[in-house]
Tab-separated table of C-alpha atoms in Angstrom:
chain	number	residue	atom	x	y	z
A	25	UNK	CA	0.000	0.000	0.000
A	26	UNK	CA	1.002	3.633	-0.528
A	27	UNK	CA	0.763	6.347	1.690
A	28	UNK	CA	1.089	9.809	0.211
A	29	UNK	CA	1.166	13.107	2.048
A	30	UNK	CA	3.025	16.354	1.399
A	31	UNK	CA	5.287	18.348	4.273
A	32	UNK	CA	8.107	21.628	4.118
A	33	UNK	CA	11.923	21.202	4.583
A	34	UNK	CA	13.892	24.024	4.750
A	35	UNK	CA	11.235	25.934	3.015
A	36	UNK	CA	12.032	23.431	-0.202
A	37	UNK	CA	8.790	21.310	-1.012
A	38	UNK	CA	9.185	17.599	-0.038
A	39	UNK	CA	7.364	15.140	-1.861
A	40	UNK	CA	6.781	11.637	-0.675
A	41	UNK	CA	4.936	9.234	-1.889
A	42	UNK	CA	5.445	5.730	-1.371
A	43	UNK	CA	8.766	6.749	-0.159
A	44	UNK	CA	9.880	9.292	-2.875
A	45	UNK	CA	10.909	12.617	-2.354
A	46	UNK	CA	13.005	15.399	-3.602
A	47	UNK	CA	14.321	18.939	-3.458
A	48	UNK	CA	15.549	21.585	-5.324
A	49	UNK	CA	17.844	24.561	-4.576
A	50	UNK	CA	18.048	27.530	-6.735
A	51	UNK	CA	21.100	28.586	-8.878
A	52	UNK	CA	23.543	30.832	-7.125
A	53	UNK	CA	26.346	33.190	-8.615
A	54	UNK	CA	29.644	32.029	-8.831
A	55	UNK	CA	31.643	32.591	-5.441
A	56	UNK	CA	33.694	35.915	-5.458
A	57	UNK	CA	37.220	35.337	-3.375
A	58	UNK	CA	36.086	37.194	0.092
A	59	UNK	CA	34.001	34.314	0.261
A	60	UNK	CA	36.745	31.188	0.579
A	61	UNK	CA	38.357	33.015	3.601
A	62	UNK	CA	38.071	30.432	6.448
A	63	UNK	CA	36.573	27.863	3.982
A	64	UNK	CA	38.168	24.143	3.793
A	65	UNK	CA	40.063	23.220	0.611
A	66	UNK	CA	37.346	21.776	-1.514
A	67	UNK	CA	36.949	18.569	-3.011
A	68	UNK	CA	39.040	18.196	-6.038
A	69	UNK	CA	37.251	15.875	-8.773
A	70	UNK	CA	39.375	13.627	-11.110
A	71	UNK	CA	40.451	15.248	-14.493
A	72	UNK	CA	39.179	12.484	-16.363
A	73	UNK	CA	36.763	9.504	-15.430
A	74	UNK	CA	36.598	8.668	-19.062
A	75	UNK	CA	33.645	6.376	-20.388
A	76	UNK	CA	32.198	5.421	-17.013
A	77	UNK	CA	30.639	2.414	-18.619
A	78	UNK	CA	34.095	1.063	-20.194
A	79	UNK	CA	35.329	1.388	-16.449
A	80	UNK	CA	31.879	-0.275	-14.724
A	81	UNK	CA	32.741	-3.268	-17.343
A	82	UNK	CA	36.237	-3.267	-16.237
A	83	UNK	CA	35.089	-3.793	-12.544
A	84	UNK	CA	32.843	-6.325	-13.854
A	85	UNK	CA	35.055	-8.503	-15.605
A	86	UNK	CA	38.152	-8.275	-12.784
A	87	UNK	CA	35.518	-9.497	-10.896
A	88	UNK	CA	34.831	-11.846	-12.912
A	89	UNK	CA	38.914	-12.961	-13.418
A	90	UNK	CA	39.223	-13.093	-9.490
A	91	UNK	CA	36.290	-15.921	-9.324
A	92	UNK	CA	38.229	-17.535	-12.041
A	93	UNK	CA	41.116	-17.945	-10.290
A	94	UNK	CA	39.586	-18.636	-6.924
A	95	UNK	CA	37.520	-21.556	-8.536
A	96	UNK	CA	41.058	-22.759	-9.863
A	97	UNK	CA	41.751	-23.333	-6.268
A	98	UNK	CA	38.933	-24.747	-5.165
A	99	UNK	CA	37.374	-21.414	-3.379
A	100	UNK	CA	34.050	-19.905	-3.293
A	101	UNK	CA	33.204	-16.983	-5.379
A	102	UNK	CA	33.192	-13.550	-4.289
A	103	UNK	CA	29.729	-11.687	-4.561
A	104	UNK	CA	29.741	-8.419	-5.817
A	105	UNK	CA	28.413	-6.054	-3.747
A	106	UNK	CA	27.294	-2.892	-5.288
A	107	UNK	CA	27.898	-0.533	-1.787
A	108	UNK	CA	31.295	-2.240	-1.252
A	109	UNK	CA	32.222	-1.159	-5.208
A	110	UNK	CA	30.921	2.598	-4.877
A	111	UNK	CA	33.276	3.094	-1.633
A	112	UNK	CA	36.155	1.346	-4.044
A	113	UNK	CA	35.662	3.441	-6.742
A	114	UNK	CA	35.779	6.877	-4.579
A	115	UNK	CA	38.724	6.083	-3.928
A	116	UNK	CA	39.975	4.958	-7.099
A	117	UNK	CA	38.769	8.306	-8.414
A	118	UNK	CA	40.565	10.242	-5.661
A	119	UNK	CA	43.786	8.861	-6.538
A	120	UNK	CA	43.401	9.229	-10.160
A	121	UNK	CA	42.804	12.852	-9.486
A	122	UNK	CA	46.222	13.213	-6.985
A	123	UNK	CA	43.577	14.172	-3.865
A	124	UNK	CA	45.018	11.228	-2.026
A	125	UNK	CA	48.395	9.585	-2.526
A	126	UNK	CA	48.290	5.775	-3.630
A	127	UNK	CA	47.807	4.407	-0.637
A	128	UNK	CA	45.455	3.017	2.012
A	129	UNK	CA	44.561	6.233	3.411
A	130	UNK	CA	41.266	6.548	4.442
A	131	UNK	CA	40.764	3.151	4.799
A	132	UNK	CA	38.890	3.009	8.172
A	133	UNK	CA	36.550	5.473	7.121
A	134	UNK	CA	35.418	3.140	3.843
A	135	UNK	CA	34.758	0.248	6.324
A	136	UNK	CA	32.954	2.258	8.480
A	137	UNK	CA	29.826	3.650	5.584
A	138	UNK	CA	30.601	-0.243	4.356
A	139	UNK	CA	29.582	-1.240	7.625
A	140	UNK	CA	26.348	0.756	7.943
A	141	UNK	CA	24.839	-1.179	5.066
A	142	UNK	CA	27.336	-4.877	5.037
A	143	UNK	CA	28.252	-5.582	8.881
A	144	UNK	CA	31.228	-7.689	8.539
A	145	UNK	CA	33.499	-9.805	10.684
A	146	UNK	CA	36.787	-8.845	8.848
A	147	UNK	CA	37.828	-6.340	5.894
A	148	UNK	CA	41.080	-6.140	3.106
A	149	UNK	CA	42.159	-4.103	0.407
A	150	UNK	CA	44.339	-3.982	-2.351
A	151	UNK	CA	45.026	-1.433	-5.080
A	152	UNK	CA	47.047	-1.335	-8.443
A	153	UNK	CA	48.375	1.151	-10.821
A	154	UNK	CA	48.938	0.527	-14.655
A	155	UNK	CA	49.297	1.641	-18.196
A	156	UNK	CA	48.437	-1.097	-19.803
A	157	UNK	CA	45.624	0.382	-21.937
A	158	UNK	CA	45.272	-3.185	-24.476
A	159	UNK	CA	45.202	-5.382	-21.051
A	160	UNK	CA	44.011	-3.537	-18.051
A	161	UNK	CA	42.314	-6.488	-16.262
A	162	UNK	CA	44.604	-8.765	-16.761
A	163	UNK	CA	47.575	-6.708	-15.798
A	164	UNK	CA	46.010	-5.879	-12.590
A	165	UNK	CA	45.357	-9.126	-11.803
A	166	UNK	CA	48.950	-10.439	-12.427
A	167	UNK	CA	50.268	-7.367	-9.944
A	168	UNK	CA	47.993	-8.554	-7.255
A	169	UNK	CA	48.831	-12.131	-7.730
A	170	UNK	CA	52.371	-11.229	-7.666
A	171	UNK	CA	52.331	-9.203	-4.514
A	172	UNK	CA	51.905	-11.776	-1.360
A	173	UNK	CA	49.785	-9.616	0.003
A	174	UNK	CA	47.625	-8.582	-2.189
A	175	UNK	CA	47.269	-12.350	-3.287
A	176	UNK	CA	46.996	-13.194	0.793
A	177	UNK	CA	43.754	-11.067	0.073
A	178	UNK	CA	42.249	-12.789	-3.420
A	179	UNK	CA	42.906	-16.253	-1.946
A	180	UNK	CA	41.454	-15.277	1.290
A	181	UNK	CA	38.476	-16.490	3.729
A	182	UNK	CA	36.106	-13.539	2.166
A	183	UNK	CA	32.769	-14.155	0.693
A	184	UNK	CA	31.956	-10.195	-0.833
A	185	UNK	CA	33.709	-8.006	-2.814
A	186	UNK	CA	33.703	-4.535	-4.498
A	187	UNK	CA	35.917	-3.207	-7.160
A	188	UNK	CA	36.315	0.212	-8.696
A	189	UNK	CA	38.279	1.462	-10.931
A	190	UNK	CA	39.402	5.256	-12.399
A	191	UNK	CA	41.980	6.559	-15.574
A	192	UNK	CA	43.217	9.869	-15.328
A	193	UNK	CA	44.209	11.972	-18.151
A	194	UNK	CA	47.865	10.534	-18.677
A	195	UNK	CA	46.274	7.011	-19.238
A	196	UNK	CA	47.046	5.429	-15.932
A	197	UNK	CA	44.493	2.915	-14.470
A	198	UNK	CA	43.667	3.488	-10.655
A	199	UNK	CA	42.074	-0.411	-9.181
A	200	UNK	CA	40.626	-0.839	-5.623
A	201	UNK	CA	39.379	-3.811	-4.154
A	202	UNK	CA	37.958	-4.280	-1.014
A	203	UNK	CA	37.094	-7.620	0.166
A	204	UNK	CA	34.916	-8.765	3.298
A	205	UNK	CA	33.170	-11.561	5.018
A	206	UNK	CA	30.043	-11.215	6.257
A	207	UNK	CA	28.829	-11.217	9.248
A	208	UNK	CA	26.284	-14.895	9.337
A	209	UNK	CA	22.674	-14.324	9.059
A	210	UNK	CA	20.239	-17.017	8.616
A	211	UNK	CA	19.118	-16.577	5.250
A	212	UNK	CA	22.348	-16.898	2.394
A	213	UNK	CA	22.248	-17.154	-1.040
A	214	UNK	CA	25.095	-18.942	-3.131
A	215	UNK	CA	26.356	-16.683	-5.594
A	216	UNK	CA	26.163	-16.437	-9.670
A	217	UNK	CA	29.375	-18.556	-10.762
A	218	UNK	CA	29.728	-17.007	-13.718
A	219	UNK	CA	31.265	-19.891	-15.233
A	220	UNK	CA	28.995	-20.179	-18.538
A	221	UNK	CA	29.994	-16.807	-19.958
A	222	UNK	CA	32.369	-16.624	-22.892
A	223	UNK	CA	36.220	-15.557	-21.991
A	224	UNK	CA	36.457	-11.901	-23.635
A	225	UNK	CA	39.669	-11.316	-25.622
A	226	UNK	CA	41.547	-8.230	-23.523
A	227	UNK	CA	43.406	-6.972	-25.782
A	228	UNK	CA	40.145	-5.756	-27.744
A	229	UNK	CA	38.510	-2.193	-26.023
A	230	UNK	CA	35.594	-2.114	-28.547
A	231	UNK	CA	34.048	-5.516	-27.331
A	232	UNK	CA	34.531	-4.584	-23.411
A	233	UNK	CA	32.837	-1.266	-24.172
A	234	UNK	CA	29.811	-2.805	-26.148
A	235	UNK	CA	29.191	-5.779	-23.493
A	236	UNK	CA	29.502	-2.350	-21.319
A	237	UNK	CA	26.513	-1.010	-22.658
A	238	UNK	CA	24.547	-4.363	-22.618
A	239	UNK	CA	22.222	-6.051	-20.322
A	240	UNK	CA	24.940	-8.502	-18.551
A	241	UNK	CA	25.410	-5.389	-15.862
A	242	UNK	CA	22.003	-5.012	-15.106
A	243	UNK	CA	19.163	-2.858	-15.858
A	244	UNK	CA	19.531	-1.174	-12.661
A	245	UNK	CA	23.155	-0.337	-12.264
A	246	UNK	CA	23.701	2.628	-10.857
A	247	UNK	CA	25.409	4.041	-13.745
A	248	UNK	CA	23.008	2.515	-15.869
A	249	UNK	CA	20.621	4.408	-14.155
A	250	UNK	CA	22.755	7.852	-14.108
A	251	UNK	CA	22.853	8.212	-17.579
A	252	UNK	CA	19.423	7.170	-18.206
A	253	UNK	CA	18.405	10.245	-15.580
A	254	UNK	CA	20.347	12.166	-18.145
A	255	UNK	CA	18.895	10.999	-21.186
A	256	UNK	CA	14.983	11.886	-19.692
A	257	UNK	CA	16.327	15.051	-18.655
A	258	UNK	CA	17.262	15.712	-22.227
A	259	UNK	CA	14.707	14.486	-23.693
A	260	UNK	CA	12.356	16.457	-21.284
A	261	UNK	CA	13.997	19.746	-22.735
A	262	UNK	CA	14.317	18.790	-26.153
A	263	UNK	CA	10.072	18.697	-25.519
A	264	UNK	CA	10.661	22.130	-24.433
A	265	UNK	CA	12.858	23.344	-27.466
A	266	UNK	CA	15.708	23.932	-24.632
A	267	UNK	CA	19.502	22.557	-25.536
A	268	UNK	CA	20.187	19.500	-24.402
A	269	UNK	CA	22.467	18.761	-21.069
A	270	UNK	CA	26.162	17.726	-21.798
A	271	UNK	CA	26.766	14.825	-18.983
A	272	UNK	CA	30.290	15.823	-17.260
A	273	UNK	CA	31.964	13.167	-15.491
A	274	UNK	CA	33.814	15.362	-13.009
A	275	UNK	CA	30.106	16.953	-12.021
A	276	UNK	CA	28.620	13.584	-11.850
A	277	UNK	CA	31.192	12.555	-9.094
A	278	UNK	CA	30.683	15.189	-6.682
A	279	UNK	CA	27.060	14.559	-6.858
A	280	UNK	CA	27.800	10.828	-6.457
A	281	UNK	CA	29.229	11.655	-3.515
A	282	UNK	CA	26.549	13.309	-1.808
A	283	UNK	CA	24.128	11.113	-3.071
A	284	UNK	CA	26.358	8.213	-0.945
A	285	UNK	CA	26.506	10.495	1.950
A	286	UNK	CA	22.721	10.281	2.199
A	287	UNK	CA	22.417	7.040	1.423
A	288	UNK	CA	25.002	6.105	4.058
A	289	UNK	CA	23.057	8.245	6.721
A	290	UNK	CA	26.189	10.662	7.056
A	291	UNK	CA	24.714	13.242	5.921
A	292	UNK	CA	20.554	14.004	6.119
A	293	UNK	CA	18.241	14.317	2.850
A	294	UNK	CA	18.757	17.883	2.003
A	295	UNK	CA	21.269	20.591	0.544
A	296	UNK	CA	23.513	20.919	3.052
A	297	UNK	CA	26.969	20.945	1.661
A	298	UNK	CA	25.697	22.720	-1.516
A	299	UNK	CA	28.307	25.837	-1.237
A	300	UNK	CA	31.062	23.248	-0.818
A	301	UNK	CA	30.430	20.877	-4.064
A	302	UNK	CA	29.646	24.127	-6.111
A	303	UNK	CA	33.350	25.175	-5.095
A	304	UNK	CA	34.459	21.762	-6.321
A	305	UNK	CA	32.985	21.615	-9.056
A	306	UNK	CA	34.919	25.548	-10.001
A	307	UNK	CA	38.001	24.514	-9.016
A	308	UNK	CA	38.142	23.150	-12.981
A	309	UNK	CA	35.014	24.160	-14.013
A	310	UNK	CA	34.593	28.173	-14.177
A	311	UNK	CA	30.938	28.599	-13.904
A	312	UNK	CA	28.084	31.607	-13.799
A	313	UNK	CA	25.497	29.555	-12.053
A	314	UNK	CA	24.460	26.140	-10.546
A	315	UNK	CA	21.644	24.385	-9.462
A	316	UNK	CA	20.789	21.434	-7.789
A	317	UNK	CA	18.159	18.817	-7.631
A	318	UNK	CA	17.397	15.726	-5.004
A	319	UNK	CA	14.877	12.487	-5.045
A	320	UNK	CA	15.103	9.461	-2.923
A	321	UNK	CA	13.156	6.557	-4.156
A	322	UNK	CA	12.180	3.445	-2.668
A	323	UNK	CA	9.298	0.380	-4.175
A	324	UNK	CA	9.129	1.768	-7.511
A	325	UNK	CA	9.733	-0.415	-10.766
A	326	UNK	CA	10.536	2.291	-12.665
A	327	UNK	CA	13.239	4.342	-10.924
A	328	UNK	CA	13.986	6.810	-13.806
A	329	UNK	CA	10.749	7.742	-14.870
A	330	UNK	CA	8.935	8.235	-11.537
A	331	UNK	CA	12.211	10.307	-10.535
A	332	UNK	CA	12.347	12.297	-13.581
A	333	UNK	CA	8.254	12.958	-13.607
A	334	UNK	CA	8.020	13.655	-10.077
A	335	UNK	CA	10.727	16.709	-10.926
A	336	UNK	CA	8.445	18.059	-13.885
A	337	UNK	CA	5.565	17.910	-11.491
A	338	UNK	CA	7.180	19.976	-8.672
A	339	UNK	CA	7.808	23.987	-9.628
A	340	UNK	CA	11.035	24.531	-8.014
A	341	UNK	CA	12.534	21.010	-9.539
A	342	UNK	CA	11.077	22.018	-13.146
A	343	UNK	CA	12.759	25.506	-13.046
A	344	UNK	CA	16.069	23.627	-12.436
A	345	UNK	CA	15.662	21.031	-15.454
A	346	UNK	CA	14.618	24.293	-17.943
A	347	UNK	CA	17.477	26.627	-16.420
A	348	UNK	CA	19.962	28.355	-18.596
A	349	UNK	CA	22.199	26.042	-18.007
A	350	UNK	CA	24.771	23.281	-20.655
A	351	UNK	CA	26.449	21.355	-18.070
A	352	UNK	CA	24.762	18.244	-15.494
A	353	UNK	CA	26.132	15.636	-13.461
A	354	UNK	CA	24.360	12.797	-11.660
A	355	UNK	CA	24.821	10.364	-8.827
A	356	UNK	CA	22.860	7.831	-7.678
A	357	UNK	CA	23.441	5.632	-4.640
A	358	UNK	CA	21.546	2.918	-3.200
A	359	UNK	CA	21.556	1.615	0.648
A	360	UNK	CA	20.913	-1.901	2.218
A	361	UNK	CA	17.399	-0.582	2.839
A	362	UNK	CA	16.656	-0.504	-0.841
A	363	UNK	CA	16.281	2.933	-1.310
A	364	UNK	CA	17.779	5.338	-3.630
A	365	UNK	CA	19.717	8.415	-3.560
A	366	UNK	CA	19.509	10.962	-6.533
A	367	UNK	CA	21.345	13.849	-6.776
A	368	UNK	CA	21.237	16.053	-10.231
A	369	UNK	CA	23.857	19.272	-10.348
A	370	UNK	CA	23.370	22.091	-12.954
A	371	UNK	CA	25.693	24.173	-13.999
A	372	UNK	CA	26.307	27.172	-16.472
A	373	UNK	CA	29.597	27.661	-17.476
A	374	UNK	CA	31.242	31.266	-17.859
């Protein structure tokens, strides 16, 4: 059954209905420099994500390589676990960028969001960095297996992993894996072996892109669902004889992030934060104006459209998708309680 009913937050219109909601903040003018006195260095956002689907199918086939091998021995396979792979690829994304070192830093802050939505009895990571633009799974893999270590943590008593991966401009792959074992509960489920699919041939980018874009990675991936937001969005102002949206990856991940922060319950359903990401998103983006839209969903089939159409029926969200603006980003995350995090940036550059 679904309950609908209306309420205010921070004078923004909330709308809920069978647990959706969103909100919208107005564009503001780009900051001036009195205003970054006192102010935290912001976020810095990678200089280049590159095709985030390449990279999800990537993540998806080392995952795939690392049950190979673990079969070989005679181990269980490793679940992927979509939370676990969102916290990897942060961080893969922050070292691509140079905003962390390559290194483990941070570490017990990703177990602790993992935790939140995976509790877990023990924890391991590994990371790689490569060139290799023909091979990249299979060179990662090799490193790891050729690190004692890192292999201590493929070969390991862990039942769920998540993998992310980021290339920055000079061509360099970033990996992270994490790896955990559950805590027991007393329902399980064995997990998808894999072992039916055809081998792909590394060496060949054009077939990992296209199996990218097909159905093996599900029709509700998150970036699956990202650029699908985008493409109703377009198509929305297209209806409107507006210019269509140019998806930029670097926007996208600082609204990925605070669309994790909600859904990990670090930070609360609103716009808090806002004057922060907009100062992210101009350290390499000089913009005039920005704008900003939210929706959490939660029991609806249709993700994308009730998102998108619950935007075009609210006046603030509406003024935001017809804005004078060329630029958009969006993140989506998703928390053990099933419900999703949307967060939709807007920008206009100078």
């Amino acid at each position: 059954m679904t309950y609908r009913f209306f309420k205010l937050l921070m004078g923004f219109p909330l709308i809920i209905g069978g647990l959706i909601a969103c909100e919208v903040i107005e564009s503001i003018p780009p900051y001036e420099e009195p205003y970054l006195t006192n102010v935290s260095p912001p976020i810095q956002p990678p200089s280049n994500l590159t095709e985030p689907s390449f990279l999800e199918a990537i993540e998806e086939l080392t995952h795939q390589k690392i049950n190979k091998h673990r079969r070989s021995l005679g181990l269980s396979s490793l679940k992927l676990n979509r939370q676990i792979s969102q916290q990897a690829r942060i961080h893969s994304e922050k070292m691509a960028s140079g905003v962390v070192p390559v290194s483990h830093d941070g570490l017990e802050t990703r177990l602790n969001i993992i935790r939140i939505s995976v509790p877990y009895q023990k924890a391991g990571e590994s990371l790689t960095v490569h060139s290799n633009e023909n091979e990249p799974v299979k060179t990662a893999l090799k490193a790891w297996l050729n690190n004692p270590s890192d292999r201590k943590n493929i070969e390991g008593d862990f039942d769920t992993i998540g993998i992310g991966v980021a290339k920055n401009e000079e061509g360099k792959y970033y990996f992270t894996q994490i790896l955990i074992k559950e805590n027991p509960s007393l329902i399980t489920q064995q997990p998808n072996l894999d072992s039916a699919k055809d081998p792909l041939p590394w060496a060949n980018r054009d077939i990992l892109l296209e199996r990218a874009k097909g159905s093996q990675l599900g029709q509700n991936s998150l970036t699956s669902l990202e650029q699908k937001i985008h493409q109703r969005v377009n198509e929305y102002r297209r209806s409107k004889n507006l210019p269509v949206l140019k998806m930029n990856n670097q926007i996208s991940y600082v609204a990925r992030l605070h669309s994790q922060d909600m859904a990990n319950k670090t930070a609360e359903f609103s716009h808090d934060g806002f004057d922060q990401r907009a100062k992210s998103i101009g350290v390499t983006i000089p913009y005039k104006s920005v704008a900003e839209n939210l929706a959490y969903l939660k029991g609806y089939p249709d993700l994308v459209s009730t998102a998108v159409q619950g935007w075009i029926n609210s006046p603030g969200h509406r003024k935001a998708m017809e804005g004078n603006f060329d630029l958009t980003g969006v993140g989506i995350a998703k928390n053990a309680e099933g419900e999703y995090y949307f967060t939709q940036l807007f920008v206009l550059e100078r």
